[in-house]
PDB file of C-alpha atoms in Angstrom:
ATOM      1  CA  MET A   1    -268.677 -29.713 -89.287  1.00 95.00           C
ATOM      2  CA  THR A   2    -269.987 -32.924 -87.745  1.00 93.00           C
ATOM      3  CA  THR A   3    -267.312 -35.052 -89.403  1.00 96.00           C
ATOM      4  CA  SER A   4    -264.502 -32.744 -88.288  1.00 97.00           C
ATOM      5  CA  LEU A   5    -265.719 -32.635 -84.695  1.00 97.00           C
ATOM      6  CA  GLN A   6    -266.031 -36.420 -84.549  1.00 96.00           C
ATOM      7  CA  GLU A   7    -262.459 -36.748 -85.853  1.00 97.00           C
ATOM      8  CA  LEU A   8    -261.330 -34.397 -83.055  1.00 97.00           C
ATOM      9  CA  GLY A   9    -262.990 -36.603 -80.441  1.00 97.00           C
ATOM     10  CA  VAL A  10    -266.305 -34.844 -79.831  1.00 97.00           C
ATOM     11  CA  PRO A  11    -268.742 -37.621 -78.912  1.00 91.00           C
ATOM     12  CA  ILE A  12    -272.094 -37.989 -80.616  1.00 88.00           C
ATOM     13  CA  GLY A  13    -274.507 -35.976 -78.517  1.00 87.00           C
ATOM     14  CA  GLY A  14    -271.741 -33.632 -77.365  1.00 89.00           C
ATOM     15  CA  LEU A  15    -272.094 -32.284 -73.845  1.00 95.00           C
ATOM     16  CA  ARG A  16    -273.778 -33.819 -70.845  1.00 96.00           C
ATOM     17  CA  ALA A  17    -277.337 -32.685 -70.167  1.00 97.00           C
ATOM     18  CA  TYR A  18    -276.424 -30.538 -67.150  1.00 97.00           C
ATOM     19  CA  GLN A  19    -273.703 -28.763 -69.156  1.00 98.00           C
ATOM     20  CA  ARG A  20    -276.145 -27.921 -71.941  1.00 97.00           C
ATOM     21  CA  HIS A  21    -278.589 -26.660 -69.326  1.00 98.00           C
ATOM     22  CA  LEU A  22    -275.983 -24.352 -67.774  1.00 98.00           C
ATOM     23  CA  LEU A  23    -275.036 -22.913 -71.163  1.00 98.00           C
ATOM     24  CA  ASP A  24    -278.685 -22.323 -72.022  1.00 97.00           C
ATOM     25  CA  THR A  25    -279.737 -20.787 -68.702  1.00 98.00           C
ATOM     26  CA  ASP A  26    -276.666 -19.169 -67.124  1.00 98.00           C
ATOM     27  CA  GLY A  27    -274.686 -18.836 -70.352  1.00 98.00           C
ATOM     28  CA  LEU A  28    -271.548 -20.408 -68.873  1.00 98.00           C
ATOM     29  CA  VAL A  29    -270.181 -23.817 -67.913  1.00 98.00           C
ATOM     30  CA  ILE A  30    -267.048 -24.351 -65.806  1.00 98.00           C
ATOM     31  CA  LEU A  31    -264.824 -27.337 -66.623  1.00 98.00           C
ATOM     32  CA  PRO A  32    -262.308 -28.117 -63.856  1.00 97.00           C
ATOM     33  CA  GLY A  33    -258.972 -29.740 -64.587  1.00 97.00           C
ATOM     34  CA  LEU A  34    -258.931 -29.616 -68.383  1.00 97.00           C
ATOM     35  CA  LEU A  35    -255.238 -28.720 -68.255  1.00 98.00           C
ATOM     36  CA  ASP A  36    -252.764 -30.544 -66.016  1.00 98.00           C
ATOM     37  CA  LEU A  37    -250.311 -28.423 -64.055  1.00 97.00           C
ATOM     38  CA  PRO A  38    -247.198 -29.390 -66.087  1.00 98.00           C
ATOM     39  CA  THR A  39    -248.963 -28.134 -69.233  1.00 98.00           C
ATOM     40  CA  VAL A  40    -250.049 -24.972 -67.410  1.00 98.00           C
ATOM     41  CA  GLU A  41    -246.445 -24.310 -66.401  1.00 98.00           C
ATOM     42  CA  LYS A  42    -245.182 -24.870 -69.960  1.00 98.00           C
ATOM     43  CA  MET A  43    -247.773 -22.397 -71.246  1.00 98.00           C
ATOM     44  CA  ARG A  44    -246.729 -19.816 -68.643  1.00 98.00           C
ATOM     45  CA  ARG A  45    -243.084 -20.135 -69.676  1.00 98.00           C
ATOM     46  CA  ARG A  46    -243.905 -19.856 -73.362  1.00 98.00           C
ATOM     47  CA  LEU A  47    -246.017 -16.732 -72.817  1.00 98.00           C
ATOM     48  CA  ALA A  48    -243.148 -15.134 -70.882  1.00 97.00           C
ATOM     49  CA  GLU A  49    -240.766 -15.933 -73.744  1.00 98.00           C
ATOM     50  CA  LEU A  50    -243.147 -14.455 -76.307  1.00 97.00           C
ATOM     51  CA  HIS A  51    -243.613 -11.258 -74.296  1.00 95.00           C
ATOM     52  CA  GLU A  52    -239.834 -10.894 -74.180  1.00 96.00           C
ATOM     53  CA  LEU A  53    -239.496 -11.537 -77.917  1.00 96.00           C
ATOM     54  CA  GLU A  54    -242.349  -9.299 -79.086  1.00 95.00           C
ATOM     55  CA  GLY A  55    -241.882  -6.360 -76.731  1.00 93.00           C
ATOM     56  CA  ASP A  56    -243.994  -3.362 -77.726  1.00 90.00           C
ATOM     57  CA  SER A  57    -245.616  -5.273 -80.615  1.00 92.00           C
ATOM     58  CA  ALA A  58    -247.149  -7.897 -78.317  1.00 92.00           C
ATOM     59  CA  GLY A  59    -250.875  -8.306 -78.883  1.00 90.00           C
ATOM     60  CA  THR A  60    -251.123  -6.054 -81.901  1.00 92.00           C
ATOM     61  CA  GLU A  61    -252.692  -8.719 -84.145  1.00 92.00           C
ATOM     62  CA  VAL A  62    -255.951  -8.205 -82.201  1.00 90.00           C
ATOM     63  CA  ASN A  63    -255.654  -5.444 -79.620  1.00 85.00           C
ATOM     64  CA  ARG A  64    -253.543  -3.963 -76.865  1.00 86.00           C
ATOM     65  CA  GLU A  65    -254.956  -2.992 -73.493  1.00 85.00           C
ATOM     66  CA  PRO A  66    -253.533  -0.437 -71.047  1.00 85.00           C
ATOM     67  CA  GLY A  67    -252.591  -2.166 -67.821  1.00 86.00           C
ATOM     68  CA  ALA A  68    -252.594  -5.700 -69.213  1.00 90.00           C
ATOM     69  CA  ASP A  69    -250.070  -7.881 -70.983  1.00 94.00           C
ATOM     70  CA  ARG A  70    -251.624  -9.248 -74.170  1.00 96.00           C
ATOM     71  CA  LEU A  71    -250.506 -11.712 -76.832  1.00 97.00           C
ATOM     72  CA  SER A  72    -252.390 -12.707 -79.990  1.00 96.00           C
ATOM     73  CA  ASN A  73    -252.167 -15.168 -82.898  1.00 96.00           C
ATOM     74  CA  LEU A  74    -250.857 -17.794 -80.504  1.00 97.00           C
ATOM     75  CA  LEU A  75    -251.599 -20.798 -82.706  1.00 94.00           C
ATOM     76  CA  ASN A  76    -248.850 -19.684 -85.054  1.00 95.00           C
ATOM     77  CA  LYS A  77    -246.378 -19.256 -82.209  1.00 96.00           C
ATOM     78  CA  ASP A  78    -246.360 -22.661 -80.485  1.00 97.00           C
ATOM     79  CA  SER A  79    -248.161 -25.984 -80.827  1.00 97.00           C
ATOM     80  CA  ILE A  80    -248.718 -26.095 -77.053  1.00 98.00           C
ATOM     81  CA  PHE A  81    -251.707 -23.802 -77.590  1.00 98.00           C
ATOM     82  CA  ASP A  82    -253.437 -26.193 -80.037  1.00 97.00           C
ATOM     83  CA  VAL A  83    -255.422 -27.780 -77.203  1.00 97.00           C
ATOM     84  CA  CYS A  84    -257.249 -24.472 -76.745  1.00 97.00           C
ATOM     85  CA  PHE A  85    -259.117 -24.954 -80.022  1.00 96.00           C
ATOM     86  CA  THR A  86    -259.212 -28.745 -80.270  1.00 97.00           C
ATOM     87  CA  HIS A  87    -260.336 -29.971 -76.838  1.00 98.00           C
ATOM     88  CA  PRO A  88    -263.453 -32.088 -77.430  1.00 98.00           C
ATOM     89  CA  THR A  89    -265.491 -30.692 -74.531  1.00 98.00           C
ATOM     90  CA  VAL A  90    -264.833 -27.096 -75.533  1.00 98.00           C
ATOM     91  CA  LEU A  91    -265.685 -27.874 -79.148  1.00 98.00           C
ATOM     92  CA  ALA A  92    -268.912 -29.561 -78.023  1.00 98.00           C
ATOM     93  CA  ALA A  93    -269.848 -26.422 -76.076  1.00 98.00           C
ATOM     94  CA  ALA A  94    -269.109 -24.185 -79.059  1.00 98.00           C
ATOM     95  CA  GLN A  95    -271.241 -26.411 -81.269  1.00 97.00           C
ATOM     96  CA  HIS A  96    -274.092 -26.291 -78.761  1.00 97.00           C
ATOM     97  CA  ILE A  97    -274.084 -22.491 -78.803  1.00 98.00           C
ATOM     98  CA  LEU A  98    -273.289 -21.825 -82.457  1.00 97.00           C
ATOM     99  CA  ALA A  99    -273.993 -25.040 -84.438  1.00 95.00           C
ATOM    100  CA  ASP A 100    -271.705 -24.287 -87.424  1.00 96.00           C
ATOM    101  CA  PHE A 101    -268.583 -22.412 -86.293  1.00 98.00           C
ATOM    102  CA  LYS A 102    -264.875 -21.717 -86.695  1.00 98.00           C
ATOM    103  CA  LEU A 103    -262.111 -20.417 -84.475  1.00 98.00           C
ATOM    104  CA  SER A 104    -261.768 -16.653 -84.425  1.00 97.00           C
ATOM    105  CA  SER A 105    -258.604 -16.246 -82.302  1.00 97.00           C
ATOM    106  CA  VAL A 106    -256.487 -17.553 -79.448  1.00 97.00           C
ATOM    107  CA  CYS A 107    -255.072 -14.768 -77.279  1.00 97.00           C
ATOM    108  CA  SER A 108    -253.735 -14.261 -73.761  1.00 97.00           C
ATOM    109  CA  ARG A 109    -254.432 -11.636 -71.097  1.00 97.00           C
ATOM    110  CA  ASP A 110    -252.637 -10.851 -67.839  1.00 96.00           C
ATOM    111  CA  PRO A 111    -253.963  -7.787 -65.941  1.00 95.00           C
ATOM    112  CA  LEU A 112    -251.078  -6.182 -64.095  1.00 94.00           C
ATOM    113  CA  PRO A 113    -251.244  -5.437 -60.349  1.00 96.00           C
ATOM    114  CA  GLY A 114    -253.562  -2.499 -59.688  1.00 96.00           C
ATOM    115  CA  THR A 115    -255.288  -2.736 -63.082  1.00 94.00           C
ATOM    116  CA  GLY A 116    -257.578  -4.974 -65.095  1.00 94.00           C
ATOM    117  CA  ALA A 117    -261.065  -3.699 -64.256  1.00 96.00           C
ATOM    118  CA  GLN A 118    -263.340  -3.731 -67.325  1.00 96.00           C
ATOM    119  CA  ALA A 119    -266.852  -2.538 -67.987  1.00 97.00           C
ATOM    120  CA  LEU A 120    -269.420  -5.270 -68.456  1.00 98.00           C
ATOM    121  CA  HIS A 121    -269.508  -6.075 -72.147  1.00 97.00           C
ATOM    122  CA  ALA A 122    -270.528  -8.725 -74.651  1.00 97.00           C
ATOM    123  CA  ASP A 123    -268.141 -10.134 -77.250  1.00 97.00           C
ATOM    124  CA  TRP A 124    -270.464  -9.212 -80.118  1.00 96.00           C
ATOM    125  CA  THR A 125    -270.500  -5.481 -80.866  1.00 89.00           C
ATOM    126  CA  GLU A 126    -273.531  -5.452 -83.150  1.00 90.00           C
ATOM    127  CA  ALA A 127    -277.162  -5.688 -82.019  1.00 90.00           C
ATOM    128  CA  GLN A 128    -277.518  -8.532 -79.537  1.00 91.00           C
ATOM    129  CA  PRO A 129    -279.415 -11.470 -81.055  1.00 91.00           C
ATOM    130  CA  ASN A 130    -282.234 -13.482 -79.582  1.00 85.00           C
ATOM    131  CA  PRO A 131    -281.647 -17.066 -78.381  1.00 85.00           C
ATOM    132  CA  GLY A 132    -281.119 -19.386 -81.309  1.00 87.00           C
ATOM    133  CA  ASP A 133    -279.198 -16.803 -83.321  1.00 95.00           C
ATOM    134  CA  PHE A 134    -276.062 -16.457 -81.210  1.00 98.00           C
ATOM    135  CA  GLN A 135    -272.947 -15.477 -83.143  1.00 98.00           C
ATOM    136  CA  VAL A 136    -269.973 -15.950 -80.793  1.00 98.00           C
ATOM    137  CA  CYS A 137    -268.693 -18.253 -78.061  1.00 98.00           C
ATOM    138  CA  ASN A 138    -265.661 -17.690 -75.840  1.00 98.00           C
ATOM    139  CA  SER A 139    -263.544 -19.714 -73.439  1.00 98.00           C
ATOM    140  CA  ILE A 140    -261.175 -18.697 -70.663  1.00 98.00           C
ATOM    141  CA  TRP A 141    -258.293 -21.037 -69.821  1.00 98.00           C
ATOM    142  CA  LEU A 142    -257.026 -20.305 -66.307  1.00 98.00           C
ATOM    143  CA  LEU A 143    -253.205 -20.348 -66.113  1.00 98.00           C
ATOM    144  CA  ASP A 144    -253.219 -18.971 -62.566  1.00 98.00           C
ATOM    145  CA  ASP A 145    -255.712 -19.494 -59.782  1.00 98.00           C
ATOM    146  CA  PHE A 146    -258.569 -17.007 -60.245  1.00 98.00           C
ATOM    147  CA  THR A 147    -259.520 -15.433 -56.905  1.00 98.00           C
ATOM    148  CA  ALA A 148    -261.797 -12.656 -55.716  1.00 97.00           C
ATOM    149  CA  ASP A 149    -258.715 -10.422 -55.319  1.00 97.00           C
ATOM    150  CA  ASN A 150    -256.624 -10.973 -58.438  1.00 97.00           C
ATOM    151  CA  GLY A 151    -258.934  -9.829 -61.228  1.00 96.00           C
ATOM    152  CA  ALA A 152    -261.246 -12.812 -61.720  1.00 97.00           C
ATOM    153  CA  THR A 153    -263.772 -12.361 -64.527  1.00 98.00           C
ATOM    154  CA  ARG A 154    -267.266 -11.314 -63.450  1.00 98.00           C
ATOM    155  CA  PHE A 155    -270.375 -12.337 -65.362  1.00 98.00           C
ATOM    156  CA  VAL A 156    -274.125 -11.809 -65.124  1.00 98.00           C
ATOM    157  CA  PRO A 157    -275.915 -15.179 -65.408  1.00 98.00           C
ATOM    158  CA  GLY A 158    -278.658 -15.266 -68.018  1.00 98.00           C
ATOM    159  CA  SER A 159    -277.759 -11.901 -69.549  1.00 98.00           C
ATOM    160  CA  HIS A 160    -277.074 -13.545 -72.917  1.00 97.00           C
ATOM    161  CA  ARG A 161    -280.839 -14.050 -73.229  1.00 96.00           C
ATOM    162  CA  SER A 162    -281.690 -10.374 -72.676  1.00 95.00           C
ATOM    163  CA  GLY A 163    -281.219  -9.322 -76.299  1.00 94.00           C
ATOM    164  CA  ALA A 164    -279.569  -6.148 -74.972  1.00 95.00           C
ATOM    165  CA  ALA A 165    -276.022  -4.846 -74.727  1.00 95.00           C
ATOM    166  CA  PRO A 166    -274.799  -3.749 -71.283  1.00 97.00           C
ATOM    167  CA  GLU A 167    -273.602  -0.378 -72.565  1.00 95.00           C
ATOM    168  CA  THR A 168    -277.182   0.530 -73.489  1.00 94.00           C
ATOM    169  CA  ALA A 169    -279.094  -1.432 -70.834  1.00 96.00           C
ATOM    170  CA  LEU A 170    -277.066  -0.326 -67.804  1.00 97.00           C
ATOM    171  CA  ALA A 171    -276.627   3.144 -66.355  1.00 97.00           C
ATOM    172  CA  ASP A 172    -272.985   2.357 -65.559  1.00 98.00           C
ATOM    173  CA  PRO A 173    -271.485  -0.821 -67.076  1.00 98.00           C
ATOM    174  CA  GLU A 174    -268.343  -0.309 -64.987  1.00 97.00           C
ATOM    175  CA  ALA A 175    -270.253  -0.511 -61.695  1.00 98.00           C
ATOM    176  CA  PRO A 176    -270.831  -3.792 -59.854  1.00 97.00           C
ATOM    177  CA  HIS A 177    -273.989  -5.538 -61.038  1.00 98.00           C
ATOM    178  CA  PRO A 178    -276.348  -6.836 -58.337  1.00 98.00           C
ATOM    179  CA  GLU A 179    -276.523 -10.257 -60.027  1.00 98.00           C
ATOM    180  CA  GLN A 180    -272.882 -10.623 -61.041  1.00 98.00           C
ATOM    181  CA  GLN A 181    -270.827 -13.666 -60.089  1.00 98.00           C
ATOM    182  CA  LEU A 182    -267.069 -14.198 -60.133  1.00 98.00           C
ATOM    183  CA  LEU A 183    -265.310 -16.896 -62.118  1.00 98.00           C
ATOM    184  CA  THR A 184    -262.923 -18.329 -59.525  1.00 98.00           C
ATOM    185  CA  GLY A 185    -261.030 -21.604 -59.560  1.00 98.00           C
ATOM    186  CA  PRO A 186    -257.629 -23.250 -59.751  1.00 98.00           C
ATOM    187  CA  ALA A 187    -255.223 -23.070 -62.670  1.00 98.00           C
ATOM    188  CA  GLY A 188    -256.138 -25.664 -65.304  1.00 98.00           C
ATOM    189  CA  THR A 189    -259.848 -24.823 -65.138  1.00 98.00           C
ATOM    190  CA  VAL A 190    -261.628 -23.749 -68.322  1.00 98.00           C
ATOM    191  CA  ALA A 191    -264.839 -21.731 -68.535  1.00 98.00           C
ATOM    192  CA  VAL A 192    -266.798 -21.809 -71.791  1.00 98.00           C
ATOM    193  CA  PHE A 193    -269.480 -19.176 -72.201  1.00 98.00           C
ATOM    194  CA  ASN A 194    -271.904 -17.666 -74.648  1.00 98.00           C
ATOM    195  CA  GLY A 195    -270.144 -14.659 -76.156  1.00 98.00           C
ATOM    196  CA  HIS A 196    -273.265 -12.551 -75.647  1.00 98.00           C
ATOM    197  CA  LEU A 197    -273.075 -13.030 -71.870  1.00 98.00           C
ATOM    198  CA  TRP A 198    -272.299  -9.795 -70.020  1.00 98.00           C
ATOM    199  CA  HIS A 199    -268.846 -10.156 -68.494  1.00 98.00           C
ATOM    200  CA  GLY A 200    -265.666  -8.253 -67.688  1.00 97.00           C
ATOM    201  CA  GLY A 201    -262.393  -8.455 -65.818  1.00 97.00           C
ATOM    202  CA  THR A 202    -262.129  -7.141 -62.266  1.00 97.00           C
ATOM    203  CA  LEU A 203    -259.276  -5.310 -60.546  1.00 97.00           C
ATOM    204  CA  ASN A 204    -256.108  -7.261 -59.841  1.00 97.00           C
ATOM    205  CA  ALA A 205    -255.571  -6.097 -56.265  1.00 97.00           C
ATOM    206  CA  THR A 206    -252.611  -8.443 -55.674  1.00 97.00           C
ATOM    207  CA  ASN A 207    -248.924  -8.253 -56.543  1.00 96.00           C
ATOM    208  CA  GLY A 208    -249.099 -11.375 -58.697  1.00 95.00           C
ATOM    209  CA  SER A 209    -250.121 -12.513 -62.146  1.00 93.00           C
ATOM    210  CA  ARG A 210    -253.568 -13.588 -63.297  1.00 96.00           C
ATOM    211  CA  ARG A 211    -252.726 -15.166 -66.623  1.00 97.00           C
ATOM    212  CA  SER A 212    -255.295 -16.695 -68.942  1.00 98.00           C
ATOM    213  CA  LEU A 213    -255.844 -17.768 -72.527  1.00 98.00           C
ATOM    214  CA  MET A 214    -258.969 -17.011 -74.527  1.00 98.00           C
ATOM    215  CA  ALA A 215    -260.100 -19.252 -77.386  1.00 98.00           C
ATOM    216  CA  PHE A 216    -262.829 -17.380 -79.231  1.00 98.00           C
ATOM    217  CA  TYR A 217    -265.243 -18.927 -81.761  1.00 98.00           C
ATOM    218  CA  THR A 218    -267.664 -17.429 -84.243  1.00 98.00           C
ATOM    219  CA  ARG A 219    -270.163 -18.687 -86.798  1.00 98.00           C
ATOM    220  CA  ARG A 220    -268.564 -19.648 -90.068  1.00 97.00           C
ATOM    221  CA  HIS A 221    -270.038 -16.755 -92.055  1.00 97.00           C
ATOM    222  CA  ASN A 222    -268.489 -14.124 -89.754  1.00 97.00           C
ATOM    223  CA  PRO A 223    -264.964 -12.695 -90.109  1.00 96.00           C
ATOM    224  CA  GLN A 224    -262.294 -13.894 -87.682  1.00 97.00           C
ATOM    225  CA  GLN A 225    -260.418 -11.680 -85.219  1.00 95.00           C
ATOM    226  CA  VAL A 226    -257.244 -13.275 -86.588  1.00 94.00           C
ATOM    227  CA  SER A 227    -257.444 -14.474 -90.178  1.00 94.00           C
ATOM    228  CA  GLN A 228    -256.106 -17.988 -89.758  1.00 92.00           C
ATOM    229  CA  ARG A 229    -255.944 -18.489 -93.509  1.00 92.00           C
ATOM    230  CA  ALA A 230    -253.881 -15.350 -94.044  1.00 93.00           C
ATOM    231  CA  LEU A 231    -251.536 -15.779 -91.069  1.00 93.00           C
ATOM    232  CA  ALA A 232    -251.108 -19.546 -90.815  1.00 94.00           C
ATOM    233  CA  THR A 233    -247.427 -20.416 -91.063  1.00 95.00           C
ATOM    234  CA  PRO A 234    -246.161 -23.416 -93.053  1.00 95.00           C
ATOM    235  CA  GLU A 235    -245.275 -25.059 -89.723  1.00 95.00           C
ATOM    236  CA  THR A 236    -248.833 -24.645 -88.439  1.00 95.00           C
ATOM    237  CA  VAL A 237    -250.379 -26.036 -91.607  1.00 95.00           C
ATOM    238  CA  ALA A 238    -247.968 -28.993 -91.633  1.00 96.00           C
ATOM    239  CA  ARG A 239    -248.702 -30.117 -88.061  1.00 96.00           C
ATOM    240  CA  LEU A 240    -252.507 -29.950 -88.227  1.00 97.00           C
ATOM    241  CA  GLY A 241    -254.889 -32.552 -89.602  1.00 97.00           C
ATOM    242  CA  ASN A 242    -257.790 -31.788 -91.892  1.00 97.00           C
ATOM    243  CA  ALA A 243    -260.318 -31.609 -89.045  1.00 98.00           C
ATOM    244  CA  ALA A 244    -258.295 -29.009 -87.156  1.00 98.00           C
ATOM    245  CA  LYS A 245    -257.775 -27.036 -90.363  1.00 97.00           C
ATOM    246  CA  PHE A 246    -261.523 -27.016 -90.904  1.00 98.00           C
ATOM    247  CA  VAL A 247    -262.057 -25.506 -87.441  1.00 98.00           C
ATOM    248  CA  LEU A 248    -259.479 -22.841 -88.333  1.00 97.00           C
ATOM    249  CA  ASP A 249    -261.074 -22.288 -91.765  1.00 97.00           C
ATOM    250  CA  ILE A 250    -257.801 -22.917 -93.600  1.00 94.00           C
TER     251      ILE A 250
END
């Protein structure tokens, strides 16, 4: 793991001290400007092309969601998405949370106007672990500006340390939480968070898009959402180095 991360540019020591502190206490760190706007625009165009190509089958490798456009298995559909699982800062954050990990999936989500509200949830469906035994880490790559009106993700700081799932701890996980905060920011921003943090999409009350990518990581002994070994195309395998293949578990 250490050798592969160093080959992918993760510095010795990983994150800065304040970033580690935010992940430990709040469960989330926001990284502005990880993607430049030309790359964001290329990703938007490629997602639009894939939605057109896949039609009703879009997103089926992981899940479909009423009221949202979804795509899955993106690493096998264009190399432009490789940065989502190889960026050194994101990898350093995943290592801080999970220690020994692999990619689980790279997917996209775009809640349509008038939809997108989700109950607060964690990304681990089994019993929520105590600190030090976290199993999943997620990242949201903003391809549109996230605002208070267009479905920005809400999260409850520190909830990853509760050892409880929102569906059992809360009377109504769909209701606003008194401590929730919104993830807002310009396109190109990336938020990396502990997958046990309570979070959920909010209503897209605009007429526009709120596109994002999610790169999801899990500990190496857990199954992946998308089996990279089973679905990796010859083109994907040929373009990736050994370190990237290790992160994919192929």
